[in-house]
Amino acid sequence: MTAKDITICMVDGVRSKSVIIGVFDTGIAPQHTSFNDNEMLSPPVKWKGRCEFNVTTYCNKKLIGSRNFTQQDKSPWDKIGHGTHTSSTAAENFVGGANFLADVVAGLDAAIDDGVDVISMSFGLVVSPPLYDDYVAAGAYSAMKKGIFVSCSAGNVGLGNGSVINGAPWILTIGASTTDRKISAVPVLDNRAEFEGESAFQPTNFSRKLLPIVKGNACESLNTSDVKSKIVFCDTSG
């Protein structure tokens, strides 16, 4: 609540019992379908508030009142969207035909109903959202439960942390590479311990000389003369 101090009063509950909720926020968009008053009872008799929209029909048996207490704008209309969001979370009414994550999921549902065996999706967001907000992951999960094989692209960005998209465990995630083979590397420490791994670069004239390891708390604080010709482990602070 950064721009306005507005009270939005709504009734939560249908048919038998009602609770009045007062929300202090940036206002409300009264014509939003979440605030319809289908099957709502009249406001409880204790209600003494009022509706300060210039159109009285904006308030109903769901949105029973809205007032503005700021000096800037006398209307309780939400010009930012935050108040509408929080109000609908607190006490929205049922909305017919509402859907989750829209077009992509609708297409996946249709593909499942049509009886496909494989789904290929070569698109995605730049950064993968959490799974509960990932429309590709949600739709692919429904397909996977029906025994449908789902293949998705890994994105066009790399090699950075979190640069792979569509990485849900029930998806076969496909990414292109500039090399068609695994380049193995086996670092050998001074105590002769060996660790198997991979490398993006393996020159033919690579020196077999063992180098000392330096551990620093922060890379920025290390003097270059102290780390020359050494392997450095340091904290990059995130």
Coordinates of N, CA and C in Angstrom, one line a residue:
M1 N 0.9 -1.2 0.0 CA 0.0 0.0 0.0 C 0.9 1.2 0.0
T2 N 1.3 1.7 -1.2 CA 2.2 2.7 -1.3 C 1.7 4.0 -1.8
A3 N 0.6 3.9 -2.6 CA 0.1 5.1 -3.2 C -1.2 5.7 -2.6
K4 N -2.0 4.9 -2.1 CA -3.3 5.3 -1.6 C -3.7 4.6 -0.3
D5 N -4.6 5.2 0.5 CA -5.1 4.6 1.7 C -6.6 4.5 1.5
I6 N -7.0 3.4 0.9 CA -8.4 3.2 0.5 C -9.0 2.0 1.2
T7 N -10.2 2.1 1.7 CA -10.8 0.9 2.3 C -11.8 0.3 1.3
I8 N -11.7 -1.0 1.1 CA -12.6 -1.7 0.3 C -13.3 -2.7 1.2
C9 N -14.6 -2.7 1.2 CA -15.3 -3.6 2.0 C -16.1 -4.6 1.2
M10 N -15.9 -5.9 1.5 CA -16.6 -6.9 0.7 C -17.2 -7.9 1.6
V11 N -18.2 -8.6 1.1 CA -18.8 -9.7 1.9 C -18.2 -11.0 1.4
D12 N -17.7 -11.8 2.3 CA -17.2 -13.2 1.9 C -18.2 -14.2 2.5
G13 N -18.7 -15.1 1.6 CA -19.6 -16.1 2.0 C -20.9 -16.0 1.2
V14 N -21.6 -17.1 1.0 CA -22.8 -17.2 0.2 C -23.9 -18.0 1.0
R15 N -25.1 -17.7 0.6 CA -26.3 -18.4 1.1 C -26.6 -18.3 2.5
S16 N -25.7 -18.7 3.4 CA -26.1 -18.8 4.8 C -25.4 -17.8 5.8
K17 N -24.1 -17.6 5.5 CA -23.4 -16.8 6.5 C -22.5 -15.8 5.7
S18 N -22.3 -14.6 6.3 CA -21.5 -13.6 5.6 C -20.5 -13.0 6.6
V19 N -19.3 -12.6 6.1 CA -18.3 -12.0 6.8 C -17.9 -10.7 6.0
I20 N -17.8 -9.6 6.7 CA -17.4 -8.4 6.0 C -15.9 -8.2 6.2
I21 N -15.2 -8.1 5.0 CA -13.7 -7.9 5.0 C -13.4 -6.5 4.6
G22 N -12.6 -5.8 5.4 CA -12.1 -4.5 5.0 C -10.7 -4.5 4.6
V23 N -10.4 -4.1 3.3 CA -9.1 -4.2 2.8 C -8.5 -2.8 2.6
F24 N -7.4 -2.5 3.2 CA -6.7 -1.2 3.0 C -5.7 -1.3 1.9
D25 N -5.9 -0.7 0.8 CA -4.9 -0.9 -0.3 C -5.0 0.2 -1.3
T26 N -4.7 0.0 -2.6 CA -4.6 1.0 -3.6 C -5.9 1.2 -4.3
G27 N -7.0 0.6 -3.9 CA -8.3 0.8 -4.5 C -8.8 -0.5 -5.1
I28 N -9.8 -0.4 -5.9 CA -10.4 -1.6 -6.5 C -11.0 -1.3 -7.9
A29 N -10.9 -2.3 -8.8 CA -11.6 -2.1 -10.1 C -12.9 -2.9 -9.9
P30 N -14.0 -2.1 -9.7 CA -15.3 -2.7 -9.3 C -15.9 -3.6 -10.4
Q31 N -15.6 -3.3 -11.6 CA -16.2 -4.1 -12.7 C -15.5 -5.4 -13.0
H32 N -14.5 -5.7 -12.3 CA -13.8 -7.0 -12.4 C -14.7 -8.1 -12.1
T33 N -14.7 -9.2 -12.9 CA -15.6 -10.3 -12.8 C -15.5 -11.0 -11.4
S34 N -14.4 -10.9 -10.7 CA -14.2 -11.5 -9.4 C -15.1 -10.9 -8.4
F35 N -15.7 -9.7 -8.7 CA -16.5 -9.1 -7.7 C -18.0 -9.1 -8.1
N36 N -18.4 -10.1 -8.8 CA -19.8 -10.2 -9.2 C -20.5 -10.7 -7.9
D37 N -21.8 -10.4 -7.8 CA -22.6 -10.8 -6.6 C -23.6 -11.9 -6.9
N38 N -23.3 -12.8 -7.8 CA -24.1 -14.0 -8.0 C -24.3 -14.8 -6.8
E39 N -25.5 -15.1 -6.4 CA -25.8 -15.9 -5.2 C -25.4 -15.3 -3.9
M40 N -25.1 -14.0 -3.9 CA -24.7 -13.4 -2.6 C -26.0 -12.9 -1.9
L41 N -25.9 -13.0 -0.6 CA -27.0 -12.4 0.2 C -26.8 -10.9 0.3
S42 N -27.8 -10.2 0.8 CA -27.7 -8.8 1.1 C -26.7 -8.6 2.2
P43 N -26.1 -7.4 2.3 CA -25.1 -7.1 3.3 C -25.7 -7.3 4.7
P44 N -25.0 -7.7 5.7 CA -25.5 -7.8 7.1 C -26.0 -6.5 7.5
V45 N -27.0 -6.6 8.4 CA -27.7 -5.4 8.9 C -26.8 -4.4 9.6
K46 N -25.7 -4.9 10.2 CA -24.7 -4.1 10.9 C -23.9 -3.2 10.0
W47 N -24.0 -3.4 8.7 CA -23.1 -2.6 7.7 C -23.6 -1.2 7.7
K48 N -22.7 -0.2 7.9 CA -23.0 1.2 7.9 C -22.2 2.0 6.9
G49 N -21.4 1.3 6.1 CA -20.5 1.9 5.2 C -21.2 2.5 3.9
R50 N -20.4 3.0 3.0 CA -21.0 3.6 1.8 C -20.0 3.4 0.6
C51 N -20.6 3.6 -0.5 CA -19.9 3.4 -1.8 C -19.6 4.8 -2.4
E52 N -18.3 5.1 -2.6 CA -17.9 6.5 -3.0 C -17.6 6.5 -4.5
F53 N -17.9 5.5 -5.3 CA -17.7 5.6 -6.7 C -18.8 6.6 -7.3
N54 N -18.4 7.2 -8.4 CA -19.4 8.2 -9.0 C -20.5 7.5 -9.7
V55 N -20.4 6.1 -9.8 CA -21.5 5.3 -10.4 C -21.9 4.3 -9.3
T56 N -23.1 4.5 -8.8 CA -23.5 3.7 -7.6 C -23.6 2.2 -7.9
T57 N -23.8 1.9 -9.2 CA -24.0 0.5 -9.6 C -22.7 -0.3 -9.5
Y58 N -21.6 0.4 -9.3 CA -20.3 -0.3 -9.1 C -20.2 -1.1 -7.9
C59 N -21.0 -0.7 -6.9 CA -21.1 -1.6 -5.6 C -22.3 -2.5 -5.8
N60 N -22.2 -3.6 -5.1 CA -23.2 -4.6 -5.2 C -23.3 -5.4 -3.9
K61 N -23.9 -6.6 -3.9 CA -23.9 -7.4 -2.7 C -22.6 -8.1 -2.4
K62 N -21.7 -8.1 -3.3 CA -20.3 -8.6 -3.0 C -19.4 -7.4 -2.6
L63 N -19.3 -6.4 -3.4 CA -18.5 -5.3 -3.1 C -19.5 -4.2 -2.5
I64 N -19.6 -4.2 -1.2 CA -20.6 -3.4 -0.6 C -20.2 -2.0 -0.3
G65 N -18.9 -1.7 -0.4 CA -18.5 -0.3 -0.1 C -17.1 -0.1 -0.5
S66 N -16.8 1.2 -0.8 CA -15.4 1.6 -1.1 C -15.2 3.0 -0.9
R67 N -14.2 3.4 -0.1 CA -14.0 4.8 0.2 C -12.5 5.2 0.1
N68 N -12.3 6.4 -0.2 CA -10.9 7.0 -0.4 C -10.6 8.0 0.7
F69 N -9.5 7.8 1.4 CA -9.2 8.7 2.5 C -7.9 9.5 2.2
T70 N -7.5 9.6 1.0 CA -6.3 10.4 0.6 C -6.8 11.7 0.1
Q71 N -5.8 12.7 0.0 CA -6.1 14.0 -0.5 C -5.8 14.1 -2.0
Q72 N -5.2 13.1 -2.6 CA -4.8 13.3 -4.0 C -6.0 13.0 -4.9
D73 N -6.7 12.0 -4.8 CA -7.7 11.5 -5.7 C -8.9 11.1 -4.9
K74 N -10.0 11.6 -5.2 CA -11.2 11.3 -4.4 C -11.9 10.0 -4.8
S75 N -11.4 9.4 -5.9 CA -12.1 8.2 -6.3 C -11.4 7.0 -5.7
P76 N -12.1 5.9 -5.3 CA -11.5 4.7 -4.8 C -11.1 3.7 -5.9
W77 N -11.2 4.2 -7.2 CA -10.8 3.3 -8.3 C -9.3 3.0 -8.3
D78 N -9.0 1.7 -8.5 CA -7.6 1.3 -8.5 C -6.9 1.6 -9.8
K79 N -5.9 2.4 -9.7 CA -5.1 2.8 -10.9 C -3.8 2.0 -11.0
I80 N -3.5 1.2 -9.9 CA -2.3 0.5 -9.9 C -2.5 -1.0 -10.1
G81 N -3.5 -1.5 -9.5 CA -3.8 -2.9 -9.6 C -3.6 -3.8 -8.4
H82 N -2.8 -3.3 -7.4 CA -2.5 -4.1 -6.3 C -3.7 -4.3 -5.4
G83 N -4.5 -3.3 -5.2 CA -5.7 -3.5 -4.4 C -6.7 -4.4 -4.9
T84 N -6.9 -4.4 -6.3 CA -7.7 -5.4 -6.9 C -7.2 -6.8 -6.8
H85 N -5.9 -6.9 -6.9 CA -5.3 -8.3 -6.7 C -5.5 -8.8 -5.3
T86 N -5.2 -8.0 -4.3 CA -5.4 -8.5 -2.9 C -6.8 -8.7 -2.5
S87 N -7.7 -7.8 -3.0 CA -9.1 -8.0 -2.7 C -9.7 -9.3 -3.3
S88 N -9.3 -9.6 -4.5 CA -9.8 -10.8 -5.1 C -9.2 -12.0 -4.4
T89 N -8.0 -11.9 -3.9 CA -7.5 -13.0 -3.1 C -8.2 -13.3 -1.8
A90 N -8.6 -12.2 -1.2 CA -9.3 -12.3 0.1 C -10.7 -12.7 0.0
A91 N -11.4 -12.3 -1.0 CA -12.9 -12.5 -1.0 C -13.5 -12.5 -2.4
E92 N -12.9 -13.1 -3.4 CA -13.5 -13.1 -4.7 C -14.7 -14.1 -4.8
N93 N -15.6 -13.8 -5.7 CA -16.7 -14.7 -6.0 C -16.3 -15.7 -7.0
F94 N -17.1 -16.7 -7.2 CA -16.9 -17.7 -8.3 C -17.0 -17.1 -9.6
V95 N -16.2 -17.4 -10.5 CA -16.2 -16.8 -11.9 C -16.3 -18.0 -12.9
G96 N -17.4 -18.0 -13.6 CA -17.6 -19.1 -14.6 C -16.6 -19.0 -15.7
G97 N -16.1 -20.2 -16.2 CA -15.2 -20.2 -17.3 C -13.8 -19.7 -17.0
A98 N -13.4 -19.5 -15.8 CA -12.0 -19.1 -15.5 C -11.1 -20.2 -15.8
N99 N -9.8 -19.9 -16.2 CA -8.9 -20.9 -16.5 C -7.5 -20.5 -15.9
F100 N -6.6 -21.5 -15.9 CA -5.3 -21.4 -15.3 C -4.2 -21.4 -16.3
L101 N -3.4 -20.4 -16.4 CA -2.3 -20.3 -17.3 C -2.7 -20.3 -18.8
A102 N -4.0 -20.1 -19.1 CA -4.5 -19.7 -20.4 C -4.1 -20.6 -21.6
D103 N -3.7 -19.9 -22.7 CA -3.6 -20.6 -24.1 C -2.8 -21.9 -24.1
V104 N -1.6 -21.9 -23.6 CA -0.8 -23.0 -23.7 C -1.4 -24.3 -23.1
V105 N -1.9 -24.1 -21.9 CA -2.6 -25.2 -21.2 C -3.8 -25.6 -21.9
A106 N -4.6 -24.7 -22.5 CA -5.7 -25.1 -23.3 C -5.3 -25.9 -24.5
G107 N -4.2 -25.6 -25.1 CA -3.7 -26.3 -26.2 C -3.3 -27.7 -25.8
L108 N -2.6 -27.8 -24.7 CA -2.2 -29.1 -24.2 C -3.4 -30.0 -23.8
D109 N -4.4 -29.4 -23.2 CA -5.6 -30.2 -22.9 C -6.2 -30.7 -24.1
A110 N -6.2 -29.9 -25.2 CA -6.8 -30.3 -26.5 C -6.0 -31.5 -27.1
A111 N -4.7 -31.4 -27.0 CA -3.8 -32.4 -27.5 C -4.0 -33.7 -26.8
I112 N -4.2 -33.7 -25.5 CA -4.5 -34.9 -24.7 C -5.8 -35.5 -25.1
D113 N -6.8 -34.6 -25.2 CA -8.1 -35.1 -25.6 C -8.1 -35.7 -27.0
D114 N -7.3 -35.1 -27.9 CA -7.2 -35.6 -29.3 C -6.5 -37.0 -29.4
G115 N -5.8 -37.4 -28.4 CA -5.1 -38.7 -28.4 C -3.7 -38.7 -29.0
V116 N -3.0 -37.6 -28.8 CA -1.6 -37.6 -29.4 C -0.7 -38.6 -28.5
D117 N 0.4 -39.0 -29.1 CA 1.3 -39.9 -28.4 C 2.6 -39.1 -27.9
V118 N 2.9 -38.1 -28.7 CA 4.1 -37.2 -28.4 C 3.8 -35.8 -28.5
I119 N 4.3 -35.0 -27.6 CA 4.1 -33.5 -27.6 C 5.5 -32.9 -27.7
S120 N 5.7 -32.0 -28.6 CA 7.0 -31.3 -28.8 C 6.7 -29.8 -28.6
M121 N 7.4 -29.2 -27.7 CA 7.2 -27.7 -27.5 C 8.6 -27.0 -27.5
S122 N 8.8 -26.2 -28.5 CA 10.1 -25.5 -28.7 C 9.9 -24.0 -28.3
F123 N 9.4 -23.8 -27.1 CA 9.3 -22.4 -26.6 C 9.4 -22.4 -25.1
G124 N 9.4 -21.3 -24.5 CA 9.4 -21.2 -23.1 C 9.8 -19.8 -22.7
L125 N 9.8 -19.5 -21.4 CA 10.1 -18.2 -20.8 C 11.7 -18.1 -20.8
V126 N 12.1 -16.8 -20.7 CA 13.6 -16.6 -20.7 C 14.2 -17.2 -19.4
V127 N 13.4 -17.0 -18.3 CA 13.9 -17.6 -17.0 C 12.8 -18.5 -16.5
S128 N 13.1 -19.7 -16.1 CA 12.1 -20.6 -15.6 C 11.5 -20.2 -14.3
P129 N 10.1 -20.0 -14.3 CA 9.5 -19.7 -13.0 C 9.4 -20.9 -12.1
P130 N 9.0 -20.7 -10.8 CA 8.8 -21.9 -10.0 C 7.7 -22.8 -10.6
L131 N 7.8 -24.1 -10.3 CA 6.9 -25.0 -11.0 C 5.4 -24.7 -10.8
Y132 N 5.0 -24.1 -9.7 CA 3.6 -23.9 -9.5 C 3.1 -22.7 -10.4
D133 N 4.0 -22.0 -11.0 CA 3.6 -20.9 -11.9 C 4.2 -21.1 -13.3
D134 N 4.6 -22.3 -13.6 CA 5.1 -22.6 -14.9 C 4.1 -23.4 -15.8
Y135 N 3.5 -22.6 -16.8 CA 2.4 -23.2 -17.6 C 2.9 -24.4 -18.4
V136 N 4.1 -24.4 -18.9 CA 4.6 -25.6 -19.6 C 4.7 -26.8 -18.7
A137 N 5.3 -26.6 -17.5 CA 5.5 -27.7 -16.6 C 4.1 -28.3 -16.2
A138 N 3.2 -27.4 -15.9 CA 1.8 -27.8 -15.4 C 1.1 -28.6 -16.5
G139 N 1.2 -28.1 -17.7 CA 0.5 -28.8 -18.8 C 1.2 -30.1 -19.2
A140 N 2.5 -30.1 -19.1 CA 3.3 -31.3 -19.4 C 3.0 -32.4 -18.4
Y141 N 2.8 -32.0 -17.2 CA 2.6 -33.0 -16.1 C 1.2 -33.7 -16.4
S142 N 0.2 -33.0 -16.8 CA -1.0 -33.6 -17.1 C -0.9 -34.6 -18.3
A143 N -0.1 -34.2 -19.3 CA 0.2 -35.1 -20.4 C 0.9 -36.3 -20.0
M144 N 2.0 -36.1 -19.1 CA 2.8 -37.3 -18.6 C 1.9 -38.3 -17.9
K145 N 0.9 -37.8 -17.1 CA 0.1 -38.7 -16.4 C -0.8 -39.6 -17.3
K146 N -1.0 -39.1 -18.5 CA -1.8 -39.8 -19.5 C -0.9 -40.7 -20.4
G147 N 0.4 -40.8 -20.1 CA 1.3 -41.6 -20.8 C 1.8 -41.0 -22.1
I148 N 1.7 -39.6 -22.2 CA 2.2 -38.9 -23.4 C 3.6 -38.5 -23.2
F149 N 4.5 -38.7 -24.2 CA 5.9 -38.3 -24.1 C 5.9 -36.8 -24.4
V150 N 6.6 -36.0 -23.6 CA 6.7 -34.6 -23.8 C 8.2 -34.2 -23.9
S151 N 8.5 -33.5 -25.0 CA 9.8 -33.0 -25.3 C 9.8 -31.5 -25.4
C152 N 10.7 -30.8 -24.7 CA 10.7 -29.3 -24.7 C 12.1 -28.9 -25.0
S153 N 12.2 -27.7 -25.5 CA 13.5 -27.0 -25.7 C 14.1 -26.5 -24.4
A154 N 15.4 -26.5 -24.4 CA 16.1 -26.1 -23.2 C 16.4 -24.6 -23.2
G155 N 16.0 -23.9 -24.3 CA 16.2 -22.5 -24.4 C 17.5 -22.1 -25.3
N156 N 17.6 -20.9 -25.5 CA 18.7 -20.4 -26.4 C 19.8 -19.6 -25.6
V157 N 19.9 -19.8 -24.3 CA 20.8 -19.1 -23.5 C 21.7 -20.0 -22.8
G158 N 23.0 -19.7 -22.6 CA 23.9 -20.6 -21.9 C 25.3 -19.9 -22.0
L159 N 26.3 -20.3 -21.3 CA 26.3 -21.4 -20.3 C 26.3 -20.7 -18.9
G160 N 25.1 -20.3 -18.4 CA 25.0 -19.7 -17.1 C 24.2 -20.4 -16.1
N161 N 24.3 -20.1 -14.9 CA 23.5 -20.8 -13.9 C 22.0 -20.5 -14.1
G162 N 21.2 -21.5 -14.1 CA 19.7 -21.3 -14.3 C 19.4 -20.9 -15.8
S163 N 20.2 -21.2 -16.7 CA 19.9 -20.8 -18.1 C 19.1 -21.8 -18.8
V164 N 19.0 -23.0 -18.3 CA 18.1 -24.0 -18.9 C 16.7 -23.8 -18.5
I165 N 15.8 -23.8 -19.5 CA 14.3 -23.6 -19.2 C 13.7 -25.0 -19.5
N166 N 12.4 -25.1 -19.0 CA 11.6 -26.3 -19.2 C 12.3 -27.5 -18.6
G167 N 12.8 -27.4 -17.4 CA 13.6 -28.4 -16.8 C 12.9 -29.3 -15.8
A168 N 11.6 -29.3 -15.9 CA 10.8 -30.1 -14.9 C 11.2 -31.6 -15.1
P169 N 11.3 -32.4 -14.1 CA 11.8 -33.7 -14.2 C 10.9 -34.7 -15.0
W170 N 9.7 -34.3 -15.3 CA 8.8 -35.2 -16.1 C 8.9 -34.8 -17.6
I171 N 9.8 -33.8 -18.0 CA 10.0 -33.4 -19.4 C 11.3 -33.8 -19.9
L172 N 11.4 -34.3 -21.1 CA 12.7 -34.5 -21.7 C 13.1 -33.2 -22.3
T173 N 14.2 -32.6 -21.7 CA 14.6 -31.3 -22.1 C 15.8 -31.4 -23.0
I174 N 15.7 -30.8 -24.2 CA 16.7 -30.9 -25.3 C 17.4 -29.6 -25.5
G175 N 18.7 -29.7 -25.5 CA 19.5 -28.5 -25.8 C 20.6 -28.8 -26.8
A176 N 20.9 -27.8 -27.6 CA 22.0 -27.9 -28.6 C 23.3 -27.6 -28.0
S177 N 24.4 -28.1 -28.6 CA 25.7 -27.8 -28.2 C 26.6 -27.6 -29.4
T178 N 27.7 -26.9 -29.1 CA 28.7 -26.7 -30.2 C 29.6 -27.9 -30.4
T179 N 29.5 -28.9 -29.6 CA 30.3 -30.1 -29.7 C 29.3 -31.3 -29.6
D180 N 29.7 -32.4 -30.3 CA 28.8 -33.6 -30.3 C 29.4 -34.7 -29.4
R181 N 30.3 -34.4 -28.5 CA 30.9 -35.4 -27.7 C 31.2 -34.9 -26.3
K182 N 31.3 -35.8 -25.4 CA 31.7 -35.5 -24.0 C 33.2 -35.4 -23.9
I183 N 33.7 -34.3 -23.4 CA 35.1 -34.0 -23.2 C 35.4 -34.3 -21.7
S184 N 36.0 -35.4 -21.5 CA 36.3 -35.8 -20.1 C 37.6 -35.2 -19.6
A185 N 37.6 -34.9 -18.3 CA 38.8 -34.4 -17.7 C 39.0 -35.0 -16.3
V186 N 40.2 -35.3 -16.0 CA 40.5 -36.0 -14.7 C 41.5 -35.2 -13.9
P187 N 41.1 -34.3 -13.1 CA 42.1 -33.5 -12.3 C 42.8 -34.5 -11.3
V188 N 44.1 -34.3 -11.1 CA 44.9 -35.1 -10.2 C 45.5 -34.2 -9.1
L189 N 45.2 -34.4 -7.9 CA 45.7 -33.5 -6.8 C 47.1 -34.0 -6.4
D190 N 47.7 -33.2 -5.5 CA 49.0 -33.5 -5.1 C 49.1 -34.8 -4.3
N191 N 48.0 -35.2 -3.6 CA 48.0 -36.5 -2.9 C 47.6 -37.6 -3.8
R192 N 47.6 -37.4 -5.1 CA 47.3 -38.4 -6.1 C 45.8 -38.8 -6.2
A193 N 45.0 -38.0 -5.5 CA 43.5 -38.3 -5.6 C 43.0 -37.8 -7.0
E194 N 42.2 -38.6 -7.6 CA 41.7 -38.2 -8.9 C 40.2 -38.0 -8.9
F195 N 39.7 -37.0 -9.6 CA 38.3 -36.7 -9.7 C 37.9 -36.6 -11.2
E196 N 36.9 -37.4 -11.5 CA 36.4 -37.5 -12.9 C 35.4 -36.4 -13.1
G197 N 35.6 -35.7 -14.3 CA 34.6 -34.6 -14.6 C 34.6 -34.3 -16.1
E198 N 34.1 -33.1 -16.4 CA 34.0 -32.7 -17.8 C 34.7 -31.4 -18.0
S199 N 35.1 -31.1 -19.2 CA 35.8 -29.8 -19.4 C 35.3 -29.3 -20.8
A200 N 35.2 -28.0 -20.9 CA 34.8 -27.4 -22.2 C 36.0 -27.1 -23.0
F201 N 37.2 -27.3 -22.5 CA 38.5 -27.0 -23.2 C 39.6 -27.9 -22.8
Q202 N 40.2 -28.6 -23.8 CA 41.2 -29.6 -23.5 C 42.4 -29.5 -24.5
P203 N 43.3 -28.5 -24.3 CA 44.4 -28.3 -25.3 C 45.3 -29.5 -25.3
T204 N 45.9 -29.7 -26.5 CA 46.8 -30.9 -26.6 C 48.1 -30.6 -25.9
N205 N 48.5 -29.4 -25.7 CA 49.8 -29.1 -25.0 C 49.6 -28.7 -23.6
F206 N 48.6 -29.2 -23.0 CA 48.3 -28.9 -21.6 C 49.4 -29.4 -20.7
S207 N 49.9 -28.6 -19.8 CA 51.0 -29.0 -18.9 C 50.5 -30.0 -17.8
R208 N 51.4 -31.0 -17.5 CA 51.1 -31.9 -16.5 C 51.6 -31.5 -15.1
K209 N 52.2 -30.3 -15.1 CA 52.7 -29.8 -13.8 C 51.6 -29.6 -12.8
L210 N 51.8 -30.1 -11.6 CA 50.8 -29.9 -10.5 C 51.0 -28.4 -9.9
L211 N 49.8 -27.8 -9.7 CA 49.8 -26.4 -9.2 C 49.3 -26.3 -7.8
P212 N 49.8 -25.4 -7.0 CA 49.3 -25.3 -5.6 C 47.9 -24.6 -5.7
I213 N 47.1 -25.0 -4.6 CA 45.7 -24.4 -4.5 C 45.7 -23.3 -3.4
V214 N 45.1 -22.2 -3.8 CA 45.0 -21.1 -2.9 C 43.5 -20.9 -2.6
K215 N 43.2 -20.7 -1.3 CA 41.8 -20.5 -0.9 C 41.7 -19.1 -0.3
G216 N 40.8 -18.3 -1.0 CA 40.6 -16.9 -0.5 C 39.1 -16.7 -0.2
N217 N 38.9 -15.8 0.8 CA 37.5 -15.5 1.2 C 36.7 -14.7 0.2
A218 N 37.4 -13.8 -0.5 CA 36.8 -13.0 -1.5 C 37.8 -12.8 -2.6
C219 N 37.3 -13.0 -3.9 CA 38.2 -12.9 -5.0 C 38.8 -11.5 -5.1
E220 N 37.9 -10.5 -4.8 CA 38.4 -9.1 -5.0 C 39.5 -8.7 -4.1
S221 N 39.7 -9.4 -3.0 CA 40.7 -9.0 -2.0 C 42.1 -9.7 -2.3
L222 N 42.1 -10.6 -3.2 CA 43.4 -11.3 -3.5 C 44.3 -10.4 -4.4
N223 N 45.6 -10.5 -4.0 CA 46.6 -9.8 -4.8 C 47.0 -10.7 -5.9
T224 N 47.1 -10.1 -7.1 CA 47.4 -10.9 -8.3 C 48.8 -11.6 -8.2
S225 N 49.7 -11.0 -7.5 CA 51.0 -11.6 -7.4 C 51.0 -12.8 -6.5
D226 N 50.0 -12.9 -5.6 CA 49.9 -14.0 -4.7 C 49.3 -15.3 -5.3
V227 N 48.6 -15.1 -6.4 CA 47.9 -16.2 -7.0 C 48.4 -16.6 -8.4
K228 N 49.4 -15.9 -8.9 CA 49.9 -16.3 -10.2 C 50.4 -17.7 -10.3
S229 N 50.0 -18.4 -11.3 CA 50.3 -19.8 -11.6 C 49.8 -20.7 -10.5
K230 N 48.7 -20.4 -9.9 CA 48.0 -21.2 -8.8 C 46.6 -21.4 -9.2
I231 N 46.0 -22.4 -8.6 CA 44.5 -22.6 -8.7 C 43.8 -22.0 -7.5
V232 N 42.9 -21.1 -7.8 CA 42.3 -20.3 -6.7 C 40.8 -20.7 -6.5
F233 N 40.5 -20.9 -5.2 CA 39.1 -21.1 -4.8 C 38.7 -19.9 -4.0
C234 N 37.7 -19.2 -4.4 CA 37.3 -18.0 -3.6 C 35.8 -17.8 -3.6
D235 N 35.2 -17.1 -2.7 CA 33.8 -16.8 -2.6 C 33.5 -15.6 -3.5
T236 N 32.5 -15.8 -4.4 CA 32.2 -14.6 -5.2 C 31.0 -13.8 -4.7
S237 N 30.6 -14.2 -3.4 CA 29.5 -13.4 -2.7 C 28.3 -13.4 -3.5
G238 N 27.9 -14.5 -4.1 CA 26.6 -14.7 -4.8 C 26.8 -14.4 -6.3

